[in-house]
Coordinates of C-alpha atoms and ligand atoms in Angstrom, one line a residue:
X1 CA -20.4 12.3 -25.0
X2 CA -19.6 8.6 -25.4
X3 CA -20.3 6.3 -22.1
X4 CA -16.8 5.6 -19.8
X5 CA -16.7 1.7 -18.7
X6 CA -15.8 0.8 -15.2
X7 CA -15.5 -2.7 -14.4
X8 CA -16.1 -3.3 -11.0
X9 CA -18.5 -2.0 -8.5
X10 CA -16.5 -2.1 -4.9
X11 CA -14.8 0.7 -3.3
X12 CA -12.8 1.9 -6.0
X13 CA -15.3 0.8 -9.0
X14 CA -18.3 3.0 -7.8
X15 CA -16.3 5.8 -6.7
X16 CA -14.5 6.1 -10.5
X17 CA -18.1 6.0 -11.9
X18 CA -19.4 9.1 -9.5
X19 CA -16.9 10.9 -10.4
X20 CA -17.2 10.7 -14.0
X21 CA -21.4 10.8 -14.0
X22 CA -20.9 14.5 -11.7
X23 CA -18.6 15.7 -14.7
X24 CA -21.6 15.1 -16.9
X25 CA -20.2 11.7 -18.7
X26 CA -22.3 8.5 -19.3
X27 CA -21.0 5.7 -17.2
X28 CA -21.7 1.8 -18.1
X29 CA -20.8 0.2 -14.9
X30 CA -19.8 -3.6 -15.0
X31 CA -20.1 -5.6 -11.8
X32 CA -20.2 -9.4 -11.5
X33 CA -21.8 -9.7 -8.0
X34 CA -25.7 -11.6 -8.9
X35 CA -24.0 -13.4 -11.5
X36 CA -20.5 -14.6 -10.4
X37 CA -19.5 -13.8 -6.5
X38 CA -16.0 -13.9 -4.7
X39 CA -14.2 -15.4 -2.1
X40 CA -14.7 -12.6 0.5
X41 CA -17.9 -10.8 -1.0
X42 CA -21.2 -12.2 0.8
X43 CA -24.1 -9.5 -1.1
X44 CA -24.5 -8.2 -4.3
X45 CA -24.7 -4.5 -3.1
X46 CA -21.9 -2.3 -4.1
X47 CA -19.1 -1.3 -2.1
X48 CA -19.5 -4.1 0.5
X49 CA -16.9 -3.9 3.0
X50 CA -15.9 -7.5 2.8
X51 CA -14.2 -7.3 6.6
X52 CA -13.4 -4.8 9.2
X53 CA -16.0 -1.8 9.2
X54 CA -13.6 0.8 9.8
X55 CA -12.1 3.4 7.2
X56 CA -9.4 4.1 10.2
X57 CA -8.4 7.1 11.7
X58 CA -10.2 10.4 10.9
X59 CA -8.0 12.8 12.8
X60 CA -6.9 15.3 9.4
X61 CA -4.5 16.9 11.6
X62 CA -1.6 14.2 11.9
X63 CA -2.9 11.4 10.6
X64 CA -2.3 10.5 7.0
X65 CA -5.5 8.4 6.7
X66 CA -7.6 11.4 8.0
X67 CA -5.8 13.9 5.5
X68 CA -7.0 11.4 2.9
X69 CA -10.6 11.8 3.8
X70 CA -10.6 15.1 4.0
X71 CA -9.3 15.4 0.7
X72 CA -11.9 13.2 -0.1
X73 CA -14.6 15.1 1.4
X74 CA -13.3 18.0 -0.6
X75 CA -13.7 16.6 -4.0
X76 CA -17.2 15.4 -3.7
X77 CA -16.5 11.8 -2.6
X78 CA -19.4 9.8 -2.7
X79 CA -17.8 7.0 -0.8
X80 CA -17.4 9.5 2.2
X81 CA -20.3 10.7 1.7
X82 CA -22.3 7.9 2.8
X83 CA -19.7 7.1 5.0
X84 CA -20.6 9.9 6.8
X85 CA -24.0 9.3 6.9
X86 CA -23.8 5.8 7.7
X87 CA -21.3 6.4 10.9
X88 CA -20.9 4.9 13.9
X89 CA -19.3 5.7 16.8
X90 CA -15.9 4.4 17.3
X91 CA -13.7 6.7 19.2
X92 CA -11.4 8.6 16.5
X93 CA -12.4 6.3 14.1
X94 CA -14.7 6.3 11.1
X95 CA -16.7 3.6 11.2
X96 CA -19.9 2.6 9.4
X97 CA -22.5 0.6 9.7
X98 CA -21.7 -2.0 6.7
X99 CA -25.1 -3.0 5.1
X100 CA -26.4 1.0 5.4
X101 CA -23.1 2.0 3.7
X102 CA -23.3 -0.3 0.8
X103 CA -26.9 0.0 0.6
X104 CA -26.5 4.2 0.4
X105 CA -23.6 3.8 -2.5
X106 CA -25.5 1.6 -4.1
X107 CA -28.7 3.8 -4.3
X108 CA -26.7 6.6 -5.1
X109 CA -25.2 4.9 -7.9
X110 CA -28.2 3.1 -9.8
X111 CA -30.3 6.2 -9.3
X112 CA -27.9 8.5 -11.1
X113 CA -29.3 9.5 -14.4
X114 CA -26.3 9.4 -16.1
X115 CA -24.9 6.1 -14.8
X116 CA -26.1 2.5 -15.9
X117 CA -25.2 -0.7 -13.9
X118 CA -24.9 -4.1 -15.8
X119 CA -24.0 -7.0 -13.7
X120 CA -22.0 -9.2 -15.9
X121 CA -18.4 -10.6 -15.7
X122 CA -16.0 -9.4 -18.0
X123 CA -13.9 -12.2 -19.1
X124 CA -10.8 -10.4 -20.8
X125 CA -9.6 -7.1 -21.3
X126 CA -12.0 -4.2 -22.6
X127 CA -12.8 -4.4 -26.0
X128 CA -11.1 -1.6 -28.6
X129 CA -14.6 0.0 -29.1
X130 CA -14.8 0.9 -25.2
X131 CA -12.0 3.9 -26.0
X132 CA -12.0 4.7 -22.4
X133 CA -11.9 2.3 -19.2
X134 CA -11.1 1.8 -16.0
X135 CA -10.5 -1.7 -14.7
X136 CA -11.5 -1.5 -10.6
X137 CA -11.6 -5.3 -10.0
X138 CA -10.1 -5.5 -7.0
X139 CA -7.6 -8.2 -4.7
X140 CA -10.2 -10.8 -5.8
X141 CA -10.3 -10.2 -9.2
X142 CA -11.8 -13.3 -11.8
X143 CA -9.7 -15.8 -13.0
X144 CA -10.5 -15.1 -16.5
X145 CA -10.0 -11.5 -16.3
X146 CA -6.7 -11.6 -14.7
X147 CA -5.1 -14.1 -17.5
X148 CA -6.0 -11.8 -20.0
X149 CA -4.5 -9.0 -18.2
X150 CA -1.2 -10.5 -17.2
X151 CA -1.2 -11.9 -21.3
X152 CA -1.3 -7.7 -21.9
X153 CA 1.4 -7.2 -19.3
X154 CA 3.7 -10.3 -19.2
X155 CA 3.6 -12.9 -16.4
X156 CA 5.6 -11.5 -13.8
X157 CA 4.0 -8.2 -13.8
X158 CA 0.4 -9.4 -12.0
X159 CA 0.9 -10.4 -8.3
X160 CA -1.5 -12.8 -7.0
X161 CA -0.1 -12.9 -4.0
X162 CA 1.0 -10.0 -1.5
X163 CA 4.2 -11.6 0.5
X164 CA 5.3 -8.4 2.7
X165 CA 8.3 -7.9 4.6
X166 CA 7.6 -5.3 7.6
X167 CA 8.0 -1.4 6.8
X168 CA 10.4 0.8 9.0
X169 CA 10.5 4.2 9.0
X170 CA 14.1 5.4 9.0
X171 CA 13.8 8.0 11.6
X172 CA 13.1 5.1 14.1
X173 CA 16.6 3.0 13.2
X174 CA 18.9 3.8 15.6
X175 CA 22.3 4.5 13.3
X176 CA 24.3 4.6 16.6
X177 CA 24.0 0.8 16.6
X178 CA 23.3 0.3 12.2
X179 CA 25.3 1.3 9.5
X180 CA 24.9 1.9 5.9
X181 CA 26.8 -0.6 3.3
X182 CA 25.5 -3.1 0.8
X183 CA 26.9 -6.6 0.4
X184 CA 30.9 -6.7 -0.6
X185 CA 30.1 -2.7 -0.7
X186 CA 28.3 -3.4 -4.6
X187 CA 27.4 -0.7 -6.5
X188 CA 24.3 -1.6 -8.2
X189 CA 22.5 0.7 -10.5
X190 CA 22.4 3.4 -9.6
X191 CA 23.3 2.6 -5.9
X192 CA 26.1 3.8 -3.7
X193 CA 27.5 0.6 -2.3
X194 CA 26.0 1.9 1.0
X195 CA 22.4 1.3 0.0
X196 CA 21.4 -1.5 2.8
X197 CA 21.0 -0.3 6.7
X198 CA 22.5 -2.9 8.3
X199 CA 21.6 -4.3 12.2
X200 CA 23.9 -6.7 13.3
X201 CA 23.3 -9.4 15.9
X202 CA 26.2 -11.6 18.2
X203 CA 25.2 -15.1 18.6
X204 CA 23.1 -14.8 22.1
X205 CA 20.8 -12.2 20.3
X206 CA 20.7 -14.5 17.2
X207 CA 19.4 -17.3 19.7
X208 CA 17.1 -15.5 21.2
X209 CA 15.5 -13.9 18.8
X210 CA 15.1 -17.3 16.6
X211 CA 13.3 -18.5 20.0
X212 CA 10.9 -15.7 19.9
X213 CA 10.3 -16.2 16.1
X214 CA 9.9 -20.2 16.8
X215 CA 7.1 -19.3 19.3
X216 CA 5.6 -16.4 17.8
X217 CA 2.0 -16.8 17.2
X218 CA 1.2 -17.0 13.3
X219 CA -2.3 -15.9 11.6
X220 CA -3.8 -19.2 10.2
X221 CA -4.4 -19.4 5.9
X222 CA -7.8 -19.1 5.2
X223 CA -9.1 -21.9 3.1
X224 CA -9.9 -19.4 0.3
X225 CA -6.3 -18.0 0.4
X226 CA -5.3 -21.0 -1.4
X227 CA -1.4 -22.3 -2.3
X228 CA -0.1 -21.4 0.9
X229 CA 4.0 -20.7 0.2
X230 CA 5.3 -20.3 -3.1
X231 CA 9.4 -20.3 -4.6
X232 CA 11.4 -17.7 -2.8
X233 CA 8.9 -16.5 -0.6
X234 CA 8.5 -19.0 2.6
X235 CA 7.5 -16.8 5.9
X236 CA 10.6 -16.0 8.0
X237 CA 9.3 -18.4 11.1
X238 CA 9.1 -21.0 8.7
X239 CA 13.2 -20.7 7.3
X240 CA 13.8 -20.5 11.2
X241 CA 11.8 -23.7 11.9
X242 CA 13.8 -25.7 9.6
X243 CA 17.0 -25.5 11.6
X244 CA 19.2 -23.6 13.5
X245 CA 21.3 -22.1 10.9
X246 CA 18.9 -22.1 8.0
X247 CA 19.1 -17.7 8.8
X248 CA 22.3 -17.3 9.2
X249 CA 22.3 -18.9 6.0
X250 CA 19.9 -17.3 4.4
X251 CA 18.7 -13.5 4.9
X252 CA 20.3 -13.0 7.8
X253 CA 24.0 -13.9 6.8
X254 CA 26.4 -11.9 7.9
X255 CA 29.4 -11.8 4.6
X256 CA 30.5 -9.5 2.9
X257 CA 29.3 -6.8 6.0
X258 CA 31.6 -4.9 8.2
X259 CA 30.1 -3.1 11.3
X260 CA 31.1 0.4 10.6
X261 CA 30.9 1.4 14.6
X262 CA 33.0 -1.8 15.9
X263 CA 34.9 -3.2 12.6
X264 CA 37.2 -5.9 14.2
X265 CA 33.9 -7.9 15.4
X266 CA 32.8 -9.7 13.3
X267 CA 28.7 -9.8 13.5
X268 CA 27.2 -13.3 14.1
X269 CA 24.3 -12.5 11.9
X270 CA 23.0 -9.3 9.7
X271 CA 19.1 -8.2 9.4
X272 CA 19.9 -6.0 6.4
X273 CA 17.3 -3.1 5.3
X274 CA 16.3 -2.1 1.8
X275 CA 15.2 1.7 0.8
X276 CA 11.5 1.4 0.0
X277 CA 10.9 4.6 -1.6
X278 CA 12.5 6.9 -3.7
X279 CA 12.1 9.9 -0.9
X280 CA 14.6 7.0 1.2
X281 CA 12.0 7.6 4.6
X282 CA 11.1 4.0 4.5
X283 CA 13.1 1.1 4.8
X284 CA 11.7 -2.7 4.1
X285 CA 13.6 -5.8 6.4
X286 CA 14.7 -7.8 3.2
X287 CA 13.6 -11.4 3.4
X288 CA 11.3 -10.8 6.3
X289 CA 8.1 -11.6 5.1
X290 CA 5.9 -13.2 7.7
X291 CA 2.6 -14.6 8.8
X292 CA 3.4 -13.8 12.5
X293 CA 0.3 -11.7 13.8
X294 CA 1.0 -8.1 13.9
X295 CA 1.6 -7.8 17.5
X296 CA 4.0 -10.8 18.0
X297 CA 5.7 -8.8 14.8
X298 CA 6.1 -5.6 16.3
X299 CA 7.6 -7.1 19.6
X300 CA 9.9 -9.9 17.8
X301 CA 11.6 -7.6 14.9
X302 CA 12.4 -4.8 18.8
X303 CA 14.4 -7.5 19.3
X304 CA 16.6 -6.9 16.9
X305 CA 19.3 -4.3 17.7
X306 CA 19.5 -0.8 16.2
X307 CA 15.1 -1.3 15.6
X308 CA 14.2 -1.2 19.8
X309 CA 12.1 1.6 18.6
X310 CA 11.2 1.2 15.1
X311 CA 7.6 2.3 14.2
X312 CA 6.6 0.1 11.4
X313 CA 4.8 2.2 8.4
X314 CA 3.1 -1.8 7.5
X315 CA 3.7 -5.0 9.4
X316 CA 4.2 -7.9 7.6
X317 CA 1.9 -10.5 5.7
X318 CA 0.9 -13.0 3.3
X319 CA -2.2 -13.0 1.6
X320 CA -4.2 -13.3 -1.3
X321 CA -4.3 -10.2 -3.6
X322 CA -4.4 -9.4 -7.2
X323 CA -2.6 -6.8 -8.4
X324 CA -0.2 -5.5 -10.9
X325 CA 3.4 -3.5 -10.7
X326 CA 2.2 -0.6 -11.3
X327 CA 5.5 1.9 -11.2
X328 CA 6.3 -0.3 -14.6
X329 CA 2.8 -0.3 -16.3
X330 CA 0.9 2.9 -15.4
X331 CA 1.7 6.6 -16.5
X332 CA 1.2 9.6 -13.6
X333 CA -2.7 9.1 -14.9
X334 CA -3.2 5.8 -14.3
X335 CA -3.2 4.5 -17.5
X336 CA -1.7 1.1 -19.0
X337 CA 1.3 2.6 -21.0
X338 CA 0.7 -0.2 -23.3
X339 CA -3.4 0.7 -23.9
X340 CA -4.3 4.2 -24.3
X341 CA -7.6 4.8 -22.6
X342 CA -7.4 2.6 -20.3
X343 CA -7.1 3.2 -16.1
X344 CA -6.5 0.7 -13.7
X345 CA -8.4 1.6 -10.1
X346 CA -8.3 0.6 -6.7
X347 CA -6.5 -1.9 -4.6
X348 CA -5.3 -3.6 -8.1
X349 CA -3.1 -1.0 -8.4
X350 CA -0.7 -1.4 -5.2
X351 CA -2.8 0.4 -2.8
X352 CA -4.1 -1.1 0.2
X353 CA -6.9 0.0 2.3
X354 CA -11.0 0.5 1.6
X355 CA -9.8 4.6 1.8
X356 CA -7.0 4.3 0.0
X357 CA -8.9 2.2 -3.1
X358 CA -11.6 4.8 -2.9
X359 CA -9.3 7.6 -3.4
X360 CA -7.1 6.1 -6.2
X361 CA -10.6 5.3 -8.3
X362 CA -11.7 9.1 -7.2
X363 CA -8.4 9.9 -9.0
X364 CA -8.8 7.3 -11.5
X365 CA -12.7 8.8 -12.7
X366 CA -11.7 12.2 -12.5
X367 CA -9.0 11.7 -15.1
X368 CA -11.1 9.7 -17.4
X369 CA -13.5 12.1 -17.4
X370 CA -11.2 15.0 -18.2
X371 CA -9.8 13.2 -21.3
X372 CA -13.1 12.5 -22.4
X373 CA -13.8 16.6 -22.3
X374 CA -10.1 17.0 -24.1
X375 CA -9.5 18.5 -20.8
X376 CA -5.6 18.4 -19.6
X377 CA -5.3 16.1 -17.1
X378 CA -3.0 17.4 -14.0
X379 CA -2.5 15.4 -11.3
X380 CA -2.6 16.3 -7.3
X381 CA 0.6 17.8 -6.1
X382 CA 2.8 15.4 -4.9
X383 CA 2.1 17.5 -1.6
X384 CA -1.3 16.2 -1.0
X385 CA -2.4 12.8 0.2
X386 CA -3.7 12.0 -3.0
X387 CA -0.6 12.9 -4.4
X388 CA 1.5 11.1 -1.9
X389 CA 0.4 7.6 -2.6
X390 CA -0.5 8.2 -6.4
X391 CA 3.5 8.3 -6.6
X392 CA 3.9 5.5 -4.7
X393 CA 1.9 3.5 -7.1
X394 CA 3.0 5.6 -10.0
X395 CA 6.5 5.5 -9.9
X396 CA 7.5 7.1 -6.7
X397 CA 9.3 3.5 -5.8
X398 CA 12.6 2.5 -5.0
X399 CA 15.2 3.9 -7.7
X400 CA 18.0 1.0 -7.3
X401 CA 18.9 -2.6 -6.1
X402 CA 21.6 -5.2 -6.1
X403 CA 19.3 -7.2 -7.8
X404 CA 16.8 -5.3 -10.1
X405 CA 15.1 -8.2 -11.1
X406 CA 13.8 -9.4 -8.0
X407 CA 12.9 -5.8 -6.5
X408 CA 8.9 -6.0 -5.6
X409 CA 6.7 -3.6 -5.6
X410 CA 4.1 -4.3 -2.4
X411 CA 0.9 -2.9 -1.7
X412 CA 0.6 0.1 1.0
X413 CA -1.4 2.5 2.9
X414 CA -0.8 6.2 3.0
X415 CA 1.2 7.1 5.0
X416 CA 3.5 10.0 6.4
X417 CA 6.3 8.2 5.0
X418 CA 5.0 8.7 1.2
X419 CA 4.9 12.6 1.4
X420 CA 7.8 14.5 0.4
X421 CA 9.6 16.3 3.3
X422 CA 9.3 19.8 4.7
X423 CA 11.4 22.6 3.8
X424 CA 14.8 22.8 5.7
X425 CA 13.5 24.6 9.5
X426 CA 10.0 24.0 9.2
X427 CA 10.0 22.4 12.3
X428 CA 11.0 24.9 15.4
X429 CA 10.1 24.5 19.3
X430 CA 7.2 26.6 20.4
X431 CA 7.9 29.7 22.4
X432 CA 7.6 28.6 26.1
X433 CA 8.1 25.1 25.4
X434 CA 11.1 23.6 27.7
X435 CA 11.4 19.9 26.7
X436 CA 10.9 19.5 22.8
X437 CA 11.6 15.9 22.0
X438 CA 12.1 13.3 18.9
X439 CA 8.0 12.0 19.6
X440 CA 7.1 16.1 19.9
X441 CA 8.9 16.8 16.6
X442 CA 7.8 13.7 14.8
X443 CA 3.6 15.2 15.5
X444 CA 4.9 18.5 15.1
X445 CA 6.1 17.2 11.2
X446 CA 3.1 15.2 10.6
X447 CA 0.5 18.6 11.4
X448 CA 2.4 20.4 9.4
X449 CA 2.4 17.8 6.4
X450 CA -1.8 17.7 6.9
X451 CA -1.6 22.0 7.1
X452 CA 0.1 21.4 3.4
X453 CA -1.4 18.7 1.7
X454 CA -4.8 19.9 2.3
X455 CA -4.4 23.9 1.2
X456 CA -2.6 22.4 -1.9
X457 CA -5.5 19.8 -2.0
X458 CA -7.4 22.9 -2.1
X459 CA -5.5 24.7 -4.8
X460 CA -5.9 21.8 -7.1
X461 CA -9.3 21.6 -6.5
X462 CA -9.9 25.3 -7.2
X463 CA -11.1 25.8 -4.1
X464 CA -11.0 29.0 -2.4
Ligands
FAD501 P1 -13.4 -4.5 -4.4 O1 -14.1 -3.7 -3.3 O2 -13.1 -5.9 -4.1 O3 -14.2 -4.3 -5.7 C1 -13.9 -5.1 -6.9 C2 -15.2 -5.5 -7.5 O4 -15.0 -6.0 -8.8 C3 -16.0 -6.5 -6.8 O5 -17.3 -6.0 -6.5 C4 -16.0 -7.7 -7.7 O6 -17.2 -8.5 -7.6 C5 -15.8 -7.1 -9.0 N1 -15.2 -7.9 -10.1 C6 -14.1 -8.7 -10.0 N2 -13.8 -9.3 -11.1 C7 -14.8 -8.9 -12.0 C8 -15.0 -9.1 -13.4 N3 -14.2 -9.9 -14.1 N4 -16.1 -8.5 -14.0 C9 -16.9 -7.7 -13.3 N5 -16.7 -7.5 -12.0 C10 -15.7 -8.0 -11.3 N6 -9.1 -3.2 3.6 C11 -9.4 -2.4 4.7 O7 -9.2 -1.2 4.7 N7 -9.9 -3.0 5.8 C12 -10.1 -4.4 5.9 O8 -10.5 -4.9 6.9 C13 -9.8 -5.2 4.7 N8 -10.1 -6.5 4.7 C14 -9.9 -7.2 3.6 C15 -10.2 -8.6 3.6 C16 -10.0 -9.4 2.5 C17 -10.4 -10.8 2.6 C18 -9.5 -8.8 1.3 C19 -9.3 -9.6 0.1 C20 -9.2 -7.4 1.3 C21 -9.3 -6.7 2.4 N9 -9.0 -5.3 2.4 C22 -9.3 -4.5 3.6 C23 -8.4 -4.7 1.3 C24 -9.1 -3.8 0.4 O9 -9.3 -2.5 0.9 C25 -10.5 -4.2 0.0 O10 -10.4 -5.4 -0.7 C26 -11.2 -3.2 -0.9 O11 -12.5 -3.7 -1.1 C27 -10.6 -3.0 -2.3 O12 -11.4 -2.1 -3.1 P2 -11.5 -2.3 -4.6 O13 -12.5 -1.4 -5.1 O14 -10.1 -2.2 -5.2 O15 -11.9 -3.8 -4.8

């Protein structure tokens, strides 16, 4: 069979291209480390872990992150692999050592018969006579490269950026103190007019929680990073800095918003909420993106009533990262709509993690390499964890707005919040069990979620 290109040799780039070599295709991988380097990258081995030297939790029992390496263990991941072999200790965690990691992929990968490493930069989009591709260029992606692609996809649709607001999940938000209305109660497409949670704040908490912002502790740019702030997008402590009432002006105004638990008060100001995905588990705090460090984040946005005990699914953020809006572009395979053959991998696509890269260009290869068999291509049940975020990326995003045009697709880990629920009464107290709380219910939901995504993992797999 004709050769598949990759382009890219990190997490996602090498995986893609073991993937396709074990189903027996040619692979011409393309990675401009020993010509052209990045920002972040300091060797030319493949897969370098360009910071932390964790791939998180490992715990497949309740821990979305571990279900995702177990899937990954179960369909030949080479990435886990040397992972695996490369471990060290680090509680719960899988951990590696960095250089051995990168140095075992990168072995694995040149010595593969079938696969062939070139290290070049490729300037612009694939050519027409490579019929099948996968792009797996990463946050850091090269300037050349990424003009031609957002010329393919139109200007707005490549990120270069990642300006995230914090994730809730809605099972945290108390609704005894929110309540559910959008702005002057507008039905947008295919919205309610109730499609905001809403937290409202009198004017002491307003105070006091601009205070905290004020003298929360920020995470400095790197110099690489670049423009810091760009139009409509300034951090939340910033707004708050530039006077008093620039929030109350801004996203936290309070019109056109009437508290549905205590209606003749009027609310001094409004943090409103925004459905983050189409399942409606997660909910993003709208205009809250912020370079406050995580823990200042977590301990500043309690403040705010109705979310004393939210449990953020991402905290907020603001750095550099390449990547494209995928729920527009891609089909369920990962391929551009607008370029048959060719697969977008990895972190460019709207994931974000060293796992979660891996597994989207494990995803990413095995598809290539079934079309190039004529094979059907099916993808993981929505069940599994591969499933989970290939829908978020996919199309599994938010299905209305009040203002479609400025909806944004953001990067994210896997997380419990992606998978679709349980059936009605899967979740019961044990026998012999006297106190059964909201924490025991919400492990209890999560084991059960692992239990499923991997025996469907293993049904797609065709694994007995
Ligand atoms: P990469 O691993 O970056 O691989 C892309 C490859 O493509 C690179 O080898 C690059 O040299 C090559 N390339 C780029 N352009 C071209 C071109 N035109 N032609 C040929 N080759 C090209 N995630 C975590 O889980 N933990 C962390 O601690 C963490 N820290 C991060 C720190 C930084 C500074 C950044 C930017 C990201 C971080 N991430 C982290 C996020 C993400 O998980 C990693 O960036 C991850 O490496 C993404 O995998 P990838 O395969 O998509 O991209």
């Amino acid at each position: 069979p004709a050769p598949i290109h990759v382009v890219g040799g990190g997490l996602a780039g090498s995986e893609a291209s073991w993937q396709i070599a074990e189903a027996g295709i040619p692979v011409i991988l393309h990675e401009m480390r020993g010509v052209r380097g990045t920002d972040a990258h300091r060797t030319d081995g493949l897969a370098e872990l360009v910071c932390s030297n964790s791939f998180r939790s490992d715990d497949a029992t309740a821990n979305a992150v571990g279900v995702i390496h177990a899937e990954m263990r179960l369909a030949g991941s080479l990435i886990m692999a040397c992972a695996d072999k490369n471990q060290v200790p680090a509680g719960g965690a899988l951990a590696v050592d960095r250089d051995g990691f990168s140095h075992a992929v990168t072995q694995a990968i040149e010595n593969h018969p079938l696969i062939t490493v070139v290290r070049e930069e490729i300037h612009g989009l694939p050519p027409a006579e490579w019929d099948l591709a996968v792009v797996a260029t990463g946050p850091l992606t090269s300037p050349d490269l990424a003009k031609s692609i957002q010329a393919e996809t139109g200007e707005d649709q490549l990120a270069f950026f990642d300006a995230i607001a914090p994730i809730v999940h809605r099972e945290s938000i108390d609704m005894d103190i929110c309540w559910y209305q959008s702005r002057y109660d507008k039905v947008g497409p295919g919205g309610t007019g109730k499609d905001y949670i809403n937290c409202p704040l009198d004017e002491a908490q307003y105070n006091a929680f601009l205070d905290a912002l004020i003298a929360g502790d920020t995470v400095g740019f790197k110099e690489w990073e670049g423009t810091p702030y760009f139009d409509g997008c300034l951090p939340i402590e910033v707004m708050a800095e530039r006077g008093r009432e620039t929030l109350r002006h801004g996203p936290m105004k309070p019109m056109g918003l009437t508290n549905s638990h205590n209606p003749t008060v009027k609310a001094y100001a409004v943090v409103q909420l925004r459905q983050d995905n189409a399942l409606g588990t997660l909910y993003n705090m709208v205009g809250f993106q912020t370079k406050l460090k995580y823990g200042a984040q977590a301990e500043i946005f309690r403040m705010i009533p109705g979310l004393q005990n939210a449990e953020f699914a991402r905290l907020g953020g603001l750095h550099r990262n390449t990547y494209i809006q995928s729920p527009m572009l891609l089909d369920h395979s990962l391929t551009l709509k607008s370029r048959p053959g060719l697969r977008f991998a990895g972190q460019i696509t709207g994931c974000e993690g060293y796992v979660e890269s891996s597994a989207i260009g494990l995803l990413a290869g095995r598809f290539a390499a079934a079309e190039r068999k004529g094979e059907e291509i099916v993808p993981p049940p929505a069940t599994t964890a591969f499933g989970s975020l290939l829908g978020h990326i996919t199309g599994g995003h938010l299905v209305h707005d009040e203002e479609p045009g400025k909806r944004s697709f953001q990067p994210m880990n896997v997380n419990f919040g992606l998978f679709p629920d349980l059936a009605p009464g899967s979740i019961v107290k044990p026998e012999g069990v006297k106190r059964f709380r909201g924490k025991d219910k919400t492990i209890m939901k999560r084991q059960l979620m692992s239990v499923r995504a991997l025996k469907d993992c293993r049904e797609w797999l065709g694994i007995a």
